Tab-separated table of N, CA and C in Angstrom:
chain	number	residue	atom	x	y	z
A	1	UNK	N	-12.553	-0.825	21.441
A	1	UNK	CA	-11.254	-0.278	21.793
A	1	UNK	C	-11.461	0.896	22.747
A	2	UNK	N	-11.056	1.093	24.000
A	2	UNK	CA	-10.875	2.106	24.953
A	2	UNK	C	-9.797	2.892	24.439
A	3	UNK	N	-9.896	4.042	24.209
A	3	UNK	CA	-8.607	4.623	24.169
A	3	UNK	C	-8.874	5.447	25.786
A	4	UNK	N	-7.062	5.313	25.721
A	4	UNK	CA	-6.804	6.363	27.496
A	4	UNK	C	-6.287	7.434	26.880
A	5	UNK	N	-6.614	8.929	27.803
A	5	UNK	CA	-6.157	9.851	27.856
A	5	UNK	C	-5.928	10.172	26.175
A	6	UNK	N	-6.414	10.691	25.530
A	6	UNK	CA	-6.744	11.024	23.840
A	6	UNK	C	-6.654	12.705	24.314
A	7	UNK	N	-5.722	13.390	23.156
A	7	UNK	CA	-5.685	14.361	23.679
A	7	UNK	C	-6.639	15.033	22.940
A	8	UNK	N	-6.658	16.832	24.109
A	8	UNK	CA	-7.600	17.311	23.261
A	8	UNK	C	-7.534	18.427	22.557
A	9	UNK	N	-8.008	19.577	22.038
A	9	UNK	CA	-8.089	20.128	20.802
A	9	UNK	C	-6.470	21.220	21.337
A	10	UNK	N	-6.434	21.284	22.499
A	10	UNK	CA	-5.016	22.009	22.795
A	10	UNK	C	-4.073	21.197	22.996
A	11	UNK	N	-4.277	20.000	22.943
A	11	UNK	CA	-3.036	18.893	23.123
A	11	UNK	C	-2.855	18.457	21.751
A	12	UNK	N	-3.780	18.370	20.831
A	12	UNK	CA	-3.503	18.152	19.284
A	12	UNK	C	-2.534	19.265	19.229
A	13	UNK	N	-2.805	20.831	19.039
A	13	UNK	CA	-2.382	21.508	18.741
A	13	UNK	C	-1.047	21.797	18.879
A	14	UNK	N	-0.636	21.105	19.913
A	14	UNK	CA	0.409	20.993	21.164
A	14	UNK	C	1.335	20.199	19.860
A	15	UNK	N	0.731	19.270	19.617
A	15	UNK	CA	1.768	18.084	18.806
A	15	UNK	C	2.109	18.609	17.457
A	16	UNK	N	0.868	19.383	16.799
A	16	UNK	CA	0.652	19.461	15.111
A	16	UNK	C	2.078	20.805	15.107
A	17	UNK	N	2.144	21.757	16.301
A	17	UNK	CA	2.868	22.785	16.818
A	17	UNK	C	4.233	22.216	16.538
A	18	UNK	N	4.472	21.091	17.458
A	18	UNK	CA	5.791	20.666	17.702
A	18	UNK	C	6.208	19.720	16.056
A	19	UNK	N	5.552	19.219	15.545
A	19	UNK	CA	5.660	18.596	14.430
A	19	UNK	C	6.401	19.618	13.575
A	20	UNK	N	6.177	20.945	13.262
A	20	UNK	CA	7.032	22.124	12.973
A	20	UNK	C	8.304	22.616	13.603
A	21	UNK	N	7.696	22.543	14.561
A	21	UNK	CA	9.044	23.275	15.569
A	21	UNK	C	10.431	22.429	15.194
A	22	UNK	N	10.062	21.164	15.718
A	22	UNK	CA	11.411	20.850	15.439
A	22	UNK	C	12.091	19.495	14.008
A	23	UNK	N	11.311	20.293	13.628
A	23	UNK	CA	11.913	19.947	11.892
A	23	UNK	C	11.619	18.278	12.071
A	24	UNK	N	10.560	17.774	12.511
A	24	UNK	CA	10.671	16.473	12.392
A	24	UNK	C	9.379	15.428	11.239
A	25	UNK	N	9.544	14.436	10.959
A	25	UNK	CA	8.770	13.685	9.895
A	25	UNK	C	7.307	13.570	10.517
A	26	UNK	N	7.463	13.093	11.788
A	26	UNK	CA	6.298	12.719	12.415
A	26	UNK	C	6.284	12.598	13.879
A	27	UNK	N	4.922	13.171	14.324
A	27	UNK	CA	4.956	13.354	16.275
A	27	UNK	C	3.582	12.631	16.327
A	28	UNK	N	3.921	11.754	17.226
A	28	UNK	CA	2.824	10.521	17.655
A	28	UNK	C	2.761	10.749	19.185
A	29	UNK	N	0.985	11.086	19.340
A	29	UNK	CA	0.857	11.168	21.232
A	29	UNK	C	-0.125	9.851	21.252
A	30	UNK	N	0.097	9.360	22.498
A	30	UNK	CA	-1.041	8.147	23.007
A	30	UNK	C	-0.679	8.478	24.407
A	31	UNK	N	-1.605	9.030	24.791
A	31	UNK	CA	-1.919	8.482	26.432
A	31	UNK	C	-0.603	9.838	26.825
A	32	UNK	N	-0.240	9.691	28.040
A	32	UNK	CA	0.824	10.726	28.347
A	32	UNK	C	2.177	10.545	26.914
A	33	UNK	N	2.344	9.541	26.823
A	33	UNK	CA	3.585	9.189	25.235
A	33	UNK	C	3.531	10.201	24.579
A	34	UNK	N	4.790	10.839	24.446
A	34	UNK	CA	4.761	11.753	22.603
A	34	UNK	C	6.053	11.286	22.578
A	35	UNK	N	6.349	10.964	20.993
A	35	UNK	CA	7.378	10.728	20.481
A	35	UNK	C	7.751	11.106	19.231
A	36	UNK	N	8.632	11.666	18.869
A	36	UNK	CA	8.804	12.411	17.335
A	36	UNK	C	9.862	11.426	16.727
A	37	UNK	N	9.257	11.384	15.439
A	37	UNK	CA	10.463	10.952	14.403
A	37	UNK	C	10.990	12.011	13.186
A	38	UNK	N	12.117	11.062	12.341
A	38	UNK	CA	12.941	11.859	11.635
A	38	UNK	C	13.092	11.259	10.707
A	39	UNK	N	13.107	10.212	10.273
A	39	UNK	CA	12.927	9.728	8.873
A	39	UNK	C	12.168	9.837	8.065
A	40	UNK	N	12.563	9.934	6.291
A	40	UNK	CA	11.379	10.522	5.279
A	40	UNK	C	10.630	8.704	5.048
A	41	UNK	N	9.478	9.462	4.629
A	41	UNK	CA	8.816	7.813	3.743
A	41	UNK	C	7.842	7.424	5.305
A	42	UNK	N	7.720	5.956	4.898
A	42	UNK	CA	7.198	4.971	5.424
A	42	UNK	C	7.660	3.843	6.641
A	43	UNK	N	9.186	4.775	6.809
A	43	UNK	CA	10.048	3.651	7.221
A	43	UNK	C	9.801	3.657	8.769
A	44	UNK	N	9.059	4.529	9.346
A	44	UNK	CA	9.366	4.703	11.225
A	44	UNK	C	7.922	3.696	11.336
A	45	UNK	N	6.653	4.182	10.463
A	45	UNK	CA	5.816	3.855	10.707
A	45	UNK	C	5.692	2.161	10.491
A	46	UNK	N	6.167	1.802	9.558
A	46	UNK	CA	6.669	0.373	9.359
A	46	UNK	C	7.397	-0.077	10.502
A	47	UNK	N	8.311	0.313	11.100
A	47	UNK	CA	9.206	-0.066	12.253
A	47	UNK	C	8.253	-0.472	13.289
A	48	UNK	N	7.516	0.832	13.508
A	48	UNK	CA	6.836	0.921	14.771
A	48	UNK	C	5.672	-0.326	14.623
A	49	UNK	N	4.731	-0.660	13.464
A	49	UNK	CA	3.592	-1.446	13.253
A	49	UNK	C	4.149	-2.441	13.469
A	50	UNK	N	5.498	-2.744	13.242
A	50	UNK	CA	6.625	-4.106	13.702
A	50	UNK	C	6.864	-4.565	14.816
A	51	UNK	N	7.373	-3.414	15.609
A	51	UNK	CA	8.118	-3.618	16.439
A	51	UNK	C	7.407	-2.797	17.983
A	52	UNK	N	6.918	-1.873	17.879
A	52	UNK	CA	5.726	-0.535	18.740
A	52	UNK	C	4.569	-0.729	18.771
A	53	UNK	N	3.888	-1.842	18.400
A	53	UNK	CA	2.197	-1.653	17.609
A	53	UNK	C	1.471	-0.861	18.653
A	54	UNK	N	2.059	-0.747	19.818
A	54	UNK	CA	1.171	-0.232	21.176
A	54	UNK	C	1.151	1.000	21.017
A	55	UNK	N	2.070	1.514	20.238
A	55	UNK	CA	2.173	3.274	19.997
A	55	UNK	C	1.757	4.004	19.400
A	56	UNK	N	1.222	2.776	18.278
A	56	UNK	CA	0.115	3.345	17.291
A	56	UNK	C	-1.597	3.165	17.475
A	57	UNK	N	-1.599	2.042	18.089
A	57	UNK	CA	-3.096	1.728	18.697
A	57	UNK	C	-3.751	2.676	19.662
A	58	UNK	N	-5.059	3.243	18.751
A	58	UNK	CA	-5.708	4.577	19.464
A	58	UNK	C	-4.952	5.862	19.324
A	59	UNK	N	-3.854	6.090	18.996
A	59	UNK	CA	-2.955	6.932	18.772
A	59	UNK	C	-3.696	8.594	17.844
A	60	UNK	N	-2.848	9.453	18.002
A	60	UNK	CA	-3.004	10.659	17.506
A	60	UNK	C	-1.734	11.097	16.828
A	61	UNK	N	-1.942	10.701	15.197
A	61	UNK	CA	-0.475	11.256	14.462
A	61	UNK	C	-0.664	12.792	14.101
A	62	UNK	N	0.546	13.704	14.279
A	62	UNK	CA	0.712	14.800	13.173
A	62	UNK	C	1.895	13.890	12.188
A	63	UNK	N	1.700	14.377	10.812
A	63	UNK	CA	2.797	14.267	9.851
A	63	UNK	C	2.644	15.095	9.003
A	64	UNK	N	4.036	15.498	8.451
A	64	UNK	CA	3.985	16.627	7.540
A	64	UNK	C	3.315	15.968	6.045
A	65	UNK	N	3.823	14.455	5.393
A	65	UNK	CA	3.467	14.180	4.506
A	65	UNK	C	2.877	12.701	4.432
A	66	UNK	N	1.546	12.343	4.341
A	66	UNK	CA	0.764	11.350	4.440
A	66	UNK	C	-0.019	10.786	3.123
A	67	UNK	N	0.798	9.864	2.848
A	67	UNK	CA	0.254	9.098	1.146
A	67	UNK	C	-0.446	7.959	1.170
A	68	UNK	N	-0.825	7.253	0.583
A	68	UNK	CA	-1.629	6.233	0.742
A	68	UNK	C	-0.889	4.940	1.449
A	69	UNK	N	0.452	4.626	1.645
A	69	UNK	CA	1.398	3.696	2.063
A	69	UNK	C	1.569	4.032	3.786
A	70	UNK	N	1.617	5.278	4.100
A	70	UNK	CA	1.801	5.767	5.111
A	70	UNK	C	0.295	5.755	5.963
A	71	UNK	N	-0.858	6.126	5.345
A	71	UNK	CA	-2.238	6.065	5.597
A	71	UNK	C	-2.687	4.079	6.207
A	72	UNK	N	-1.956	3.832	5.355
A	72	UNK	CA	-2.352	1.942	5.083
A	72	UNK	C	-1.474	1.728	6.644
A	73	UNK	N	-0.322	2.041	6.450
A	73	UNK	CA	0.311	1.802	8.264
A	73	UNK	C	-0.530	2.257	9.234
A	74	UNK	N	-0.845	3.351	9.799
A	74	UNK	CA	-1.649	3.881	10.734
A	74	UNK	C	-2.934	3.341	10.731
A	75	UNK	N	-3.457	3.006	9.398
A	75	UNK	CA	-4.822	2.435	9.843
A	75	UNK	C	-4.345	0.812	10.260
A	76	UNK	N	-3.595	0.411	10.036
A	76	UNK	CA	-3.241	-1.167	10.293
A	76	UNK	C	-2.724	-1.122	12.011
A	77	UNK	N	-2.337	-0.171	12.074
A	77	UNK	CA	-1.486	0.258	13.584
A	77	UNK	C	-2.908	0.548	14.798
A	78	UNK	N	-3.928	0.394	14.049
A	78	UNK	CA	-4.889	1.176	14.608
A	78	UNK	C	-5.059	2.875	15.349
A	79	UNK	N	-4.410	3.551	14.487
A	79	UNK	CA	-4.561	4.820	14.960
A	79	UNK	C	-5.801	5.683	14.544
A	80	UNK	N	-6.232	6.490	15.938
A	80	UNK	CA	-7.653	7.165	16.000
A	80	UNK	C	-7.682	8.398	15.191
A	81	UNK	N	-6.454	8.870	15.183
A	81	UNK	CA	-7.072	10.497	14.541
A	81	UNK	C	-5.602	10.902	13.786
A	82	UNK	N	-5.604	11.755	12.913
A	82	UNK	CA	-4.679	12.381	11.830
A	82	UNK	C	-4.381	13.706	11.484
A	83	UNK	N	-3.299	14.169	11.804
A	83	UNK	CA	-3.100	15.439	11.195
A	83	UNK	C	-2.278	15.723	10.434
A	84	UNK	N	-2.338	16.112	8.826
A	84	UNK	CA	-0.754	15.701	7.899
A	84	UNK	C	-0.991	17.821	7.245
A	85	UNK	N	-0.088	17.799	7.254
A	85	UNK	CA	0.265	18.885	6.488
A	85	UNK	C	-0.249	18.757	5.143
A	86	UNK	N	0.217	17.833	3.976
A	86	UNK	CA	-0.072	17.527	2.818
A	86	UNK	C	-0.340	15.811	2.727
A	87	UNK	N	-1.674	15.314	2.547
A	87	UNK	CA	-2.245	14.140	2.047
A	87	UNK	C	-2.674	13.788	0.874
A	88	UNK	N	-2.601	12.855	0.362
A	88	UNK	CA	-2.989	12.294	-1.252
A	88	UNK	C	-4.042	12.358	-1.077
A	89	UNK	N	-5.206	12.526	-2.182
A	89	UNK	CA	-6.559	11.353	-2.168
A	89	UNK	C	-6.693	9.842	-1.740
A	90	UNK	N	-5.972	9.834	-2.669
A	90	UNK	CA	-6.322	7.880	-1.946
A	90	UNK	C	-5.939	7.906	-0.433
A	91	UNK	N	-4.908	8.339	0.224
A	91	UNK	CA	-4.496	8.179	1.655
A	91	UNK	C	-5.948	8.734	2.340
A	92	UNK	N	-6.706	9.637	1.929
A	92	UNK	CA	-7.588	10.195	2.844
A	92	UNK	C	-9.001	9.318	2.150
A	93	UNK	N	-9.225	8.822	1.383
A	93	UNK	CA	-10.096	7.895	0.865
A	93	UNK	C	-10.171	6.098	1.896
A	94	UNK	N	-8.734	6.170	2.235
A	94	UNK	CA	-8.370	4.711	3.280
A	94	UNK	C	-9.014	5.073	4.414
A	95	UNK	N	-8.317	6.403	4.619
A	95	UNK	CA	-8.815	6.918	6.138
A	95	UNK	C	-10.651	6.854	6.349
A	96	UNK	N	-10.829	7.339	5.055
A	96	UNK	CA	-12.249	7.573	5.300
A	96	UNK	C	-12.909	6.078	5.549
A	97	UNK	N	-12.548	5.126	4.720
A	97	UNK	CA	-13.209	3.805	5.012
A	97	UNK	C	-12.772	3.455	6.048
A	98	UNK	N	-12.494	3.589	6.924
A	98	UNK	CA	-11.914	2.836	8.331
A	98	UNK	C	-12.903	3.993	9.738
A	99	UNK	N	-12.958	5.007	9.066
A	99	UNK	CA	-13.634	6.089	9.839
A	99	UNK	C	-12.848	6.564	10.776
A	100	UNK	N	-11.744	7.196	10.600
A	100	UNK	CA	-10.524	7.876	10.699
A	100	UNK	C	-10.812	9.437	11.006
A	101	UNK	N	-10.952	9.815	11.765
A	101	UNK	CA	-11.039	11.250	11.234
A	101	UNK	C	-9.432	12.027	11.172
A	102	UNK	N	-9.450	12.729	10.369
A	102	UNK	CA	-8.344	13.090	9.527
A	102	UNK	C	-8.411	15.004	9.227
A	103	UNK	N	-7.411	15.644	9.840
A	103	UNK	CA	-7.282	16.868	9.527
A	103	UNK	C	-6.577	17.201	8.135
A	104	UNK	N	-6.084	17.668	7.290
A	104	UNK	CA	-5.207	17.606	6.450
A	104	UNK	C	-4.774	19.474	5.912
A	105	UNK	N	-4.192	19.954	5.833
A	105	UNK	CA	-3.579	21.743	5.312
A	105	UNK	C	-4.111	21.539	3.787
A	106	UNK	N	-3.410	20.323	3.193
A	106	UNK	CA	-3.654	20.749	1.669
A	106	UNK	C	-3.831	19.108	1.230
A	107	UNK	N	-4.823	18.545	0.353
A	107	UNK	CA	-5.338	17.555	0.017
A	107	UNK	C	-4.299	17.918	-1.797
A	108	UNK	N	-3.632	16.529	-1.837
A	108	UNK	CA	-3.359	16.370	-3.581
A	108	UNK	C	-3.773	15.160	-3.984
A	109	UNK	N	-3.962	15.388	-5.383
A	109	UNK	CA	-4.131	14.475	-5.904
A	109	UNK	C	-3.287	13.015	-5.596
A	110	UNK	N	-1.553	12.859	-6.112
A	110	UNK	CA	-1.151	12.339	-4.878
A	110	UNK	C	0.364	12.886	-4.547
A	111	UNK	N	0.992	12.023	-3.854
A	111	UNK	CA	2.382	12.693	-3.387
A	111	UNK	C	3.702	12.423	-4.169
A	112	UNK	N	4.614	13.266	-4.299
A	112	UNK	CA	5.211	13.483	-5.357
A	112	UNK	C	6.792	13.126	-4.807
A	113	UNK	N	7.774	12.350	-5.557
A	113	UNK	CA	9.119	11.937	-4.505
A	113	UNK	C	9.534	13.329	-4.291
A	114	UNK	N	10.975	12.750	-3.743
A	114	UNK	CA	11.167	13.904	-2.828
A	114	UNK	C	12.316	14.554	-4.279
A	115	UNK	N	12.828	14.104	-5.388
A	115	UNK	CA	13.835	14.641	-6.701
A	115	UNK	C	11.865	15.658	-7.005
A	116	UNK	N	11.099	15.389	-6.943
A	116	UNK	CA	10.035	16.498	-7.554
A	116	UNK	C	9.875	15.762	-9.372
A	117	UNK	N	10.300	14.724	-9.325
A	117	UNK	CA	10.367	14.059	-10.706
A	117	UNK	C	9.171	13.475	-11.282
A	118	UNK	N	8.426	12.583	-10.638
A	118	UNK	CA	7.321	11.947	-10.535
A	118	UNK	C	6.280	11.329	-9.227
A	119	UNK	N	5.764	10.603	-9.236
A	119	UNK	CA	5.356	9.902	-8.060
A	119	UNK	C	6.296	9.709	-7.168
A	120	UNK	N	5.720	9.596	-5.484
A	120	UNK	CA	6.187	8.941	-4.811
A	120	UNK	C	6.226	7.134	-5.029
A	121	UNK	N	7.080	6.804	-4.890
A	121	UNK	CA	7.301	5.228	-5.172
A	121	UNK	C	6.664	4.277	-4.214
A	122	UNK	N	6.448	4.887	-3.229
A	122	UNK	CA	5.408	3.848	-2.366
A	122	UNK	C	4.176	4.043	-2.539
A	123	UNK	N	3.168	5.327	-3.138
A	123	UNK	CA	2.085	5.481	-3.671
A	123	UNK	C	1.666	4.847	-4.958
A	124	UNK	N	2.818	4.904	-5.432
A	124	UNK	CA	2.767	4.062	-6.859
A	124	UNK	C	2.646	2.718	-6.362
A	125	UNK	N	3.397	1.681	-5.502
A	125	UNK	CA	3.671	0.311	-5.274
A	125	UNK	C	1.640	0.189	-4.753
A	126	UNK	N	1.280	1.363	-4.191
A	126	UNK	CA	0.315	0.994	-3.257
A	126	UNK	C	-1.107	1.575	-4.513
A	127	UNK	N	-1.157	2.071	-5.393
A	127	UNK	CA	-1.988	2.530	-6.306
A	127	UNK	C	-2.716	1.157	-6.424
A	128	UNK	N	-2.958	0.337	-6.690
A	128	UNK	CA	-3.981	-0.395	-7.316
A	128	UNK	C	-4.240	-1.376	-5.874
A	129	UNK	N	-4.212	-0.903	-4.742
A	129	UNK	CA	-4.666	-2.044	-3.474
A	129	UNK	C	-5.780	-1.253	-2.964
A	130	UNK	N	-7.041	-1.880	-2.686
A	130	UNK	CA	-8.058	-1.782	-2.544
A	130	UNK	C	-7.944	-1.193	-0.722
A	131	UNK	N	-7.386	-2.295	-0.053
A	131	UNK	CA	-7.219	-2.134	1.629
A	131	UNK	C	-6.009	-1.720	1.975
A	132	UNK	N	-6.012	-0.955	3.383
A	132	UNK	CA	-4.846	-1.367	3.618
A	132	UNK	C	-3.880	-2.520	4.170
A	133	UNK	N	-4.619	-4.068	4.145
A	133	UNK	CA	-3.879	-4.995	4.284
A	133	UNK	C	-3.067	-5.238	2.771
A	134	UNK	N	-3.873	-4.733	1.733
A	134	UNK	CA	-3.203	-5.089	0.449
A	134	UNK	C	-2.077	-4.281	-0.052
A	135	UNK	N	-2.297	-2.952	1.169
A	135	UNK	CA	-0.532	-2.017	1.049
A	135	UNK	C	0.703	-3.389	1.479
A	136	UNK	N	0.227	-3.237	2.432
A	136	UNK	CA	1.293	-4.098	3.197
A	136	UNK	C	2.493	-5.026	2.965
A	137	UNK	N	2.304	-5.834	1.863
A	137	UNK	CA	3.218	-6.246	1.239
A	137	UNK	C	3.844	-5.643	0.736
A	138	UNK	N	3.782	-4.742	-0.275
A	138	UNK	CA	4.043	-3.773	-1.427
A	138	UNK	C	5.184	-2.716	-0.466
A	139	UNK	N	4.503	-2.317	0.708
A	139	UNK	CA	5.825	-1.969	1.895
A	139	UNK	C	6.388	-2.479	2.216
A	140	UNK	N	6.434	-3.870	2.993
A	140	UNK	CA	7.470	-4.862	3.284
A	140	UNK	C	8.397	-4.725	2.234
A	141	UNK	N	8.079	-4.816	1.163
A	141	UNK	CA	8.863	-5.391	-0.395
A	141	UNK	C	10.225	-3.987	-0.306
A	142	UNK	N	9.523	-2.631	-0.232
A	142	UNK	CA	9.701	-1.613	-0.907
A	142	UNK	C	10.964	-1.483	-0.064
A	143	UNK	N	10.709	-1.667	1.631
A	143	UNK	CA	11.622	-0.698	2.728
A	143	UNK	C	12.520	-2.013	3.148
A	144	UNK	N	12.662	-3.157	2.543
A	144	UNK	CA	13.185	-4.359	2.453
A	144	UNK	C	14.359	-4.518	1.304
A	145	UNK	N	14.230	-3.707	0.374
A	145	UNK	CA	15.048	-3.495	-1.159
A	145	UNK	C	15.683	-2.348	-0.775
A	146	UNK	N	15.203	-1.171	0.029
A	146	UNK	CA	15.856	0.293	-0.490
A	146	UNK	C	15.973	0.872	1.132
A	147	UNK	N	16.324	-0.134	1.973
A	147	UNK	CA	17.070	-0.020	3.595
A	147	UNK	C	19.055	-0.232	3.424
């Protein structure tokens, strides 16, 4: 895989920056491309592996919150590098088998919904899948029921 134009440690910064600034879920650069999203969960990154796959291939994500469902997209999307505010274990355990390199603020055990009640529900659907081809269904299923 060639990646073009991969940014660098001031163009990360540039994105992980703007990922704050303007209150958004997730800022994806490839090549001159940056594009920010706004939806919580799994749902842009699912869209995009659908419908964008070019945006994620070789790609450079910031996200504020990166779980093992969200980890399983980007590595399926083929994206090169990661920066999440807060990541699960298992999400950075995927990353690591794919050889991902991955920044992260604060590593948890894993990610918690957004009521603060229990698990996130797509970490849970994705808890017992070995790959991330074996997320994959378990997302289809999830953002297919609760769209």
């Amino acid at each position: 895989m060639e990646v073009r134009n991969f940014p660098n440690d001031a163009q990360r910064r540039e994105l992980i920056d703007r990922l704050h600034a303007e209150g958004c879920s997730c800022v994806i650069g490839n090549g001159a491309q940056v594009r920010i999203f706004h939806q919580k969960g799994v749902k842009d990154l699912y869209r995009l592996l659908n419908e964008e796959p070019e945006l994620l291939e070789g790609a450079f994500v910031a996200d504020k919150v990166v779980g093992k469902g969200a980890a399983a997209l980007m590595i399926l999307g083929g994206v090169r590098e990661v920066y999440a505010d807060v990541a699960s274990t298992p999400a950075l355990s995927l990353f690591a088998a794919r050889g991902i390199r991955v920044e992260c603020a604060l590593e948890v055990p894993q990610i918690i919904n957004r009521a603060g009640t229990g698990r996130c529900p797509v970490e849970t659907l994705c808890s017992d899948c070995r790959t991330p081809e074996e997320c994959l269904e378990p997302i289809r299923n999830f953002i297919l029921h609760n769209s």
